[in-house]
Short mmCIF file of C-alpha atoms in Angstrom, two decimals:
data_model
loop_
_atom_site.label_atom_id
_atom_site.label_comp_id
_atom_site.label_asym_id
_atom_site.label_seq_id
_atom_site.Cartn_x
_atom_site.Cartn_y
_atom_site.Cartn_z
CA MET A 166 0.00 0.00 0.00
CA SER A 167 1.33 3.43 -0.95
CA THR A 168 1.72 5.93 1.86
CA MET A 169 2.02 9.71 2.16
CA HIS A 170 2.74 12.25 4.85
CA ALA A 171 -0.10 14.12 6.52
CA ALA A 172 -1.12 15.95 9.68
CA LEU A 173 -3.16 13.56 11.81
CA ILE A 174 -5.47 14.54 14.66
CA VAL A 175 -5.44 11.81 17.28
CA ASP A 176 -6.09 13.78 20.48
CA ARG A 177 -8.26 16.91 20.12
CA SER A 178 -6.50 18.55 23.06
CA LYS A 179 -3.14 18.41 21.27
CA PRO A 180 -1.75 19.62 17.93
CA PRO A 181 -1.91 17.20 14.99
CA LYS A 182 1.00 14.84 14.50
CA PHE A 183 3.08 14.64 11.34
CA ALA A 184 2.50 11.04 10.33
CA SER A 185 2.65 8.52 7.53
CA VAL A 186 -0.83 7.46 6.37
CA PRO A 187 -2.27 5.48 3.45
CA LYS A 188 -2.32 7.44 0.19
CA PRO A 189 -5.77 7.69 -1.44
CA ALA A 190 -6.27 5.28 -4.31
CA GLN A 191 -5.82 6.85 -7.75
CA PRO A 192 -9.29 7.45 -9.25
CA GLU A 193 -10.11 6.15 -12.74
CA LEU A 194 -9.84 8.73 -15.52
CA SER A 195 -13.60 8.52 -16.03
CA SER A 196 -14.29 9.00 -12.32
CA GLU A 197 -16.14 12.02 -10.94
CA THR A 198 -13.27 12.27 -8.45
CA VAL A 199 -9.80 13.63 -9.14
CA GLN A 200 -6.60 13.18 -7.14
CA LEU A 201 -4.55 16.32 -6.53
CA LYS A 202 -1.03 16.90 -5.29
CA VAL A 203 -1.49 19.45 -2.50
CA LEU A 204 0.62 22.57 -2.99
CA ALA A 205 -0.69 24.78 -0.16
CA THR A 206 -3.42 24.69 2.48
CA GLY A 207 -4.45 27.30 5.03
CA LEU A 208 -4.81 26.97 8.78
CA HIS A 209 -8.09 28.87 9.04
CA ARG A 210 -10.01 29.61 12.23
CA LEU A 211 -12.58 27.04 11.13
CA VAL A 212 -9.89 24.37 10.71
CA ARG A 213 -8.72 24.91 14.28
CA SER A 214 -12.30 24.89 15.57
CA ARG A 215 -13.13 21.61 13.85
CA ALA A 216 -9.87 20.04 14.98
CA SER A 217 -10.61 20.90 18.61
CA GLY A 218 -14.13 19.46 18.34
CA LYS A 219 -15.75 22.82 19.11
CA HIS A 220 -17.37 23.35 15.70
CA TYR A 221 -20.74 21.82 14.88
CA THR A 222 -19.27 20.16 11.77
CA ASN A 223 -16.30 18.46 13.47
CA SER A 224 -15.32 14.91 12.47
CA SER A 225 -14.45 11.87 14.55
CA THR A 226 -10.81 11.06 15.33
CA PRO A 227 -8.36 10.16 13.98
CA ASN A 228 -8.71 12.45 10.99
CA ILE A 229 -6.69 14.66 8.67
CA PRO A 230 -7.67 18.34 9.11
CA GLY A 231 -8.23 20.92 6.39
CA ILE A 232 -11.16 22.24 4.38
CA ASP A 233 -9.57 23.65 1.20
CA GLY A 234 -6.33 24.35 -0.57
CA VAL A 235 -4.45 24.64 -3.83
CA GLY A 236 -3.33 21.54 -5.67
CA GLU A 237 -1.85 20.32 -8.91
CA ALA A 238 -4.13 18.26 -11.15
CA PRO A 239 -2.84 15.24 -13.12
CA ASP A 240 -2.50 17.48 -16.21
CA GLY A 241 -0.27 19.90 -14.28
CA GLN A 242 -2.90 22.63 -13.91
CA LYS A 243 -2.97 24.51 -10.60
CA VAL A 244 -6.45 24.45 -9.07
CA PHE A 245 -8.24 25.57 -5.95
CA PHE A 246 -10.20 22.81 -4.24
CA LEU A 247 -12.84 22.55 -1.53
CA CYS A 248 -12.94 19.54 0.78
CA PHE A 249 -15.21 20.72 3.58
CA GLU A 250 -17.17 17.48 3.68
CA GLU A 251 -14.22 15.18 2.95
CA GLY A 252 -11.59 17.01 5.00
CA GLY A 253 -7.97 16.07 4.58
CA SER A 254 -6.14 18.95 2.86
CA PHE A 255 -3.24 18.77 5.34
CA ALA A 256 -1.65 15.97 3.35
CA GLU A 257 0.55 15.41 0.32
CA TYR A 258 -2.36 14.14 -1.79
CA ILE A 259 -6.13 14.38 -1.69
CA SER A 260 -9.00 13.07 -3.80
CA VAL A 261 -11.98 15.39 -4.22
CA PRO A 262 -15.06 15.61 -6.48
CA ARG A 263 -14.26 17.30 -9.79
CA THR A 264 -17.10 19.73 -9.08
CA ASN A 265 -15.08 21.03 -6.10
CA VAL A 266 -12.13 22.04 -8.26
CA THR A 267 -11.61 25.47 -9.88
CA PRO A 268 -8.60 26.57 -11.96
CA ILE A 269 -6.38 29.23 -10.40
CA PRO A 270 -6.44 32.39 -12.57
CA SER A 271 -3.24 33.84 -13.96
CA GLY A 272 -1.65 36.26 -11.54
CA LEU A 273 -2.94 34.65 -8.33
CA ASP A 274 -0.22 33.12 -6.19
CA PRO A 275 -1.21 29.64 -4.88
CA VAL A 276 -0.16 30.54 -1.33
CA LYS A 277 -2.29 33.70 -1.42
CA ALA A 278 -5.26 31.70 -2.68
CA ALA A 279 -4.83 29.06 0.02
CA ALA A 280 -4.63 31.75 2.69
CA LEU A 281 -7.43 34.07 1.61
CA VAL A 282 -10.28 32.20 -0.06
CA ASN A 283 -11.74 30.96 3.22
CA PRO A 284 -11.79 34.33 5.04
CA ALA A 285 -12.89 36.05 1.83
CA LEU A 286 -15.82 33.68 1.35
CA SER A 287 -17.56 35.16 4.38
CA SER A 288 -18.20 38.54 2.75
CA TRP A 289 -18.39 37.22 -0.82
CA MET A 290 -21.14 34.73 0.02
CA ALA A 291 -22.95 37.30 2.19
CA LEU A 292 -23.11 39.73 -0.74
CA THR A 293 -23.77 37.24 -3.54
CA ALA A 294 -25.93 34.61 -1.83
CA ARG A 295 -27.62 36.37 1.09
CA CYS A 296 -28.43 39.80 -0.35
CA GLU A 297 -31.11 40.52 -2.90
CA ASN A 298 -31.32 43.25 -5.52
CA LEU A 299 -28.62 45.51 -4.13
CA PRO A 300 -28.76 48.82 -6.02
CA LYS A 301 -26.08 49.75 -8.51
CA GLY A 302 -23.19 51.39 -6.67
CA PHE A 303 -24.55 50.17 -3.32
CA SER A 304 -23.21 51.43 0.00
CA ALA A 305 -21.85 49.01 2.59
CA LEU A 306 -21.05 49.13 6.30
CA ILE A 307 -18.54 46.56 7.54
CA VAL A 308 -18.68 46.07 11.30
CA GLY A 309 -15.38 44.58 12.42
CA ALA A 310 -13.57 46.10 9.45
CA THR A 311 -10.09 45.72 10.95
CA SER A 312 -10.39 41.94 11.32
CA ALA A 313 -8.78 39.75 8.66
CA SER A 314 -12.11 38.95 7.03
CA GLY A 315 -13.29 42.54 7.43
CA ARG A 316 -10.24 43.87 5.59
CA LEU A 317 -10.91 41.55 2.68
CA ALA A 318 -14.58 42.55 2.68
CA ILE A 319 -13.61 46.12 1.77
CA SER A 320 -11.98 45.23 -1.54
CA LEU A 321 -14.49 42.50 -2.35
CA ALA A 322 -17.46 44.82 -1.80
CA ARG A 323 -15.87 47.25 -4.24
CA SER A 324 -15.22 44.48 -6.77
CA LEU A 325 -18.93 43.64 -6.59
CA GLY A 326 -19.89 47.24 -7.31
CA SER A 327 -19.96 49.16 -4.03
CA LYS A 328 -19.23 52.88 -4.40
CA ARG A 329 -19.25 53.71 -0.68
CA VAL A 330 -17.68 51.48 1.97
CA VAL A 331 -17.80 52.47 5.63
CA GLY A 332 -15.79 50.63 8.28
CA CYS A 333 -16.57 50.23 11.96
CA ALA A 334 -14.00 49.04 14.51
CA ARG A 335 -12.31 50.12 17.75
CA SER A 336 -9.01 51.44 16.43
CA GLU A 337 -9.37 54.83 14.78
CA GLU A 338 -5.71 54.77 13.82
CA VAL A 339 -6.13 51.55 11.83
CA LEU A 340 -9.43 52.69 10.30
CA LYS A 341 -7.75 55.87 9.05
CA SER A 342 -5.11 53.79 7.26
CA MET A 343 -7.64 51.65 5.40
CA GLU A 344 -9.18 52.23 1.98
CA LEU A 345 -12.53 53.38 3.36
CA ASP A 346 -14.83 56.20 2.33
CA ASP A 347 -15.76 56.81 5.95
CA TYR A 348 -15.53 55.11 9.33
CA VAL A 349 -17.21 54.85 12.72
CA VAL A 350 -15.11 54.24 15.83
CA LEU A 351 -16.61 51.55 18.04
CA GLN A 352 -16.81 52.60 21.69
CA ASN A 353 -16.96 50.71 24.97
CA PRO A 354 -19.71 50.27 25.96
CA ALA A 355 -21.10 49.73 22.48
CA ALA A 356 -24.18 51.83 23.25
CA SER A 357 -21.99 54.95 23.35
CA THR A 358 -20.91 54.50 19.70
CA ASP A 359 -22.06 57.42 17.56
CA PHE A 360 -23.76 56.22 14.38
CA SER A 361 -25.54 59.55 13.80
CA LYS A 362 -23.32 60.49 10.83
CA LEU A 363 -23.50 57.07 9.19
CA GLY A 364 -26.27 58.00 6.82
CA HIS A 365 -28.05 55.40 4.74
CA VAL A 366 -26.29 52.14 3.91
CA ASP A 367 -27.76 49.47 1.66
CA VAL A 368 -26.05 46.52 3.31
CA ILE A 369 -24.41 45.80 6.66
CA LEU A 370 -21.87 42.98 7.03
CA ASP A 371 -21.50 42.28 10.74
CA TYR A 372 -18.54 40.31 12.07
CA VAL A 373 -19.00 41.48 15.68
CA TYR A 374 -22.66 40.97 16.73
CA GLY A 375 -23.78 41.26 20.39
CA PRO A 376 -24.42 44.73 21.90
CA VAL A 377 -22.90 46.40 18.84
CA ALA A 378 -25.56 44.90 16.57
CA ILE A 379 -28.37 45.92 18.91
CA HIS A 380 -27.19 49.53 19.17
CA LEU A 381 -26.50 49.78 15.44
CA LEU A 382 -29.92 48.49 14.39
CA LYS A 383 -31.64 50.81 16.86
CA SER A 384 -29.61 53.76 15.57
CA LEU A 385 -30.22 53.27 11.86
CA GLN A 386 -32.05 56.07 10.07
CA PRO A 387 -32.49 54.52 6.64
CA THR A 388 -33.93 56.24 3.60
CA GLY A 389 -34.56 52.90 1.88
CA THR A 390 -34.09 49.18 2.37
CA VAL A 391 -31.23 48.03 4.61
CA GLN A 392 -30.02 44.44 4.36
CA TYR A 393 -28.24 43.32 7.54
CA VAL A 394 -26.16 40.12 7.32
CA HIS A 395 -24.75 38.49 10.44
CA ILE A 396 -21.46 36.74 9.62
CA GLY A 397 -19.47 36.43 12.84
CA SER A 398 -19.49 37.01 16.59
CA LEU A 399 -16.15 38.58 17.45
CA ALA A 400 -17.74 40.24 20.48
CA ALA A 401 -18.17 36.78 22.03
CA HIS A 402 -14.40 36.34 22.28
CA THR A 403 -14.45 38.59 25.35
CA ASP A 404 -18.13 38.24 26.30
CA PRO A 405 -19.78 34.84 25.66
CA SER A 406 -23.22 36.37 26.20
CA ALA A 407 -22.70 38.33 22.98
CA LEU A 408 -23.66 35.20 21.04
CA GLU A 409 -27.26 36.23 21.64
CA ILE A 410 -29.12 39.51 21.20
CA SER A 411 -32.52 40.83 22.27
CA LEU A 412 -33.95 43.19 19.68
CA PRO A 413 -37.09 45.28 20.29
CA GLY A 414 -39.91 44.56 17.85
CA SER A 415 -40.22 48.28 17.19
CA VAL A 416 -36.89 48.17 15.33
CA LEU A 417 -38.31 45.61 12.91
CA ARG A 418 -41.65 47.37 12.53
CA GLY A 419 -40.30 50.89 12.19
CA LYS A 420 -37.61 50.41 9.56
CA ASP A 421 -37.31 48.85 6.10
CA LEU A 422 -34.90 46.23 7.39
CA THR A 423 -34.12 42.64 6.48
CA ILE A 424 -32.03 40.46 8.78
CA ARG A 425 -30.19 37.38 7.56
CA GLY A 426 -27.21 35.25 8.48
CA SER A 427 -24.47 33.95 6.22
CA GLY A 428 -22.73 30.64 6.81
CA LEU A 429 -22.97 26.95 5.98
CA GLY A 430 -26.69 26.27 6.27
CA ALA A 431 -27.72 29.69 5.03
CA TRP A 432 -26.09 28.55 1.76
CA ASP A 433 -24.83 25.14 0.70
CA LEU A 434 -21.53 23.95 -0.73
CA ARG A 435 -22.97 23.67 -4.23
CA ARG A 436 -23.63 27.40 -4.18
CA VAL A 437 -20.10 28.02 -2.93
CA GLY A 438 -18.77 26.03 -5.89
CA THR A 439 -20.51 28.38 -8.31
CA GLU A 440 -18.98 31.44 -6.64
CA VAL A 441 -15.34 30.36 -6.24
CA ASP A 442 -14.23 31.33 -9.77
CA GLY A 443 -15.45 34.91 -9.38
CA LEU A 444 -13.88 35.16 -5.94
CA LEU A 445 -10.52 33.86 -7.16
CA HIS A 446 -10.43 36.48 -9.92
CA SER A 447 -11.27 39.22 -7.42
CA LEU A 448 -8.43 38.09 -5.13
CA VAL A 449 -5.89 38.69 -7.91
CA THR A 450 -6.10 42.41 -7.19
CA ALA A 451 -6.97 42.17 -3.49
CA ARG A 452 -4.57 43.75 -1.05
CA ASP A 453 -1.90 41.31 0.11
CA GLU A 454 -2.18 40.19 3.71
CA LYS A 455 0.64 39.00 5.97
CA ILE A 456 1.03 35.30 5.25
CA LYS A 457 3.43 32.98 7.04
CA VAL A 458 4.43 29.81 5.18
CA LYS A 459 5.48 26.67 7.04
CA ARG A 460 6.32 23.11 6.03
CA LEU A 461 3.82 20.41 6.86
CA ASP A 462 6.41 18.59 9.00
CA GLU A 463 6.43 21.65 11.32
CA ILE A 464 2.72 21.19 12.14
CA GLU A 465 3.15 20.18 15.79
CA THR A 466 5.34 23.14 16.72
CA VAL A 467 3.45 25.93 14.91
CA TRP A 468 -0.19 24.75 15.12
CA ASN A 469 -1.04 27.09 18.00
CA GLU A 470 0.69 30.18 16.60
CA VAL A 471 -1.58 33.21 16.26
CA GLY A 472 -1.27 36.41 14.27
CA ASP A 473 -0.37 36.14 10.59
CA ARG A 474 -2.26 33.92 8.18
CA LEU A 475 -0.58 30.50 8.29
CA VAL A 476 -0.25 28.36 5.17
CA PHE A 477 1.34 24.91 5.05
CA VAL A 478 3.20 23.51 2.08
CA PRO A 479 4.57 19.96 1.64
#
């Protein structure tokens, strides 16, 4: 039996081990599955969450972590692949459905693609799959704009046609340095944040939630429809109660407001597959983020590192 190297989760309380495991069997040429040589795979927040058993989609142990990556197809073409259901991108080889494979466009570095597609999907899917009939040149408010996904949301909103992007976060210094048309500084407590100069926005992408969301929705003075999309709950990192909100009915009755969430369940993986090509092309011109590249055999020592985006290569 052929073997390959991979990261293997045996104990959820510990980092994966670098191990030798059976190599997937080579699919037939006529098969709906294709085997890829993995070139790069990202250690996303979701990958860590699933590995620890804290995410609702976690798998049984032992298992090979990873939900996506960049690989080389049998014909030598570089492709981006999704393996959310199969898992296993932290390995030298992986077999995935052909429908989960998308060619990498010219000009997009494989490491950049491996690092950024997952965090970029949050705003891309929110805008393409969870919003309806956004006006031409729509305006967008990104709550949590200085987070990794929030930063990407700025350029992706513009690539999808936004003419006014407003950021909201705690650091005014960082907000000033970003490519925003305007910004709102988030205060503590959240209820003291001044949204009075926000004006109308067509869509809100919220990565923070909790008290910030309550105060924001109460403060809105829209002149038309506002589409609010809940994406993340960064506020819960310091306050677990921020996972839930209590919103007065008067807010829903008194404003032209739609409230949706964006995540697996709000859309399915088939829809993601139809959106990946457009996202990859948008990432070609997206601002580069700090990406740290490590070898797969370093997995045990660097698994718990935080900060820069971490990508593993064979």
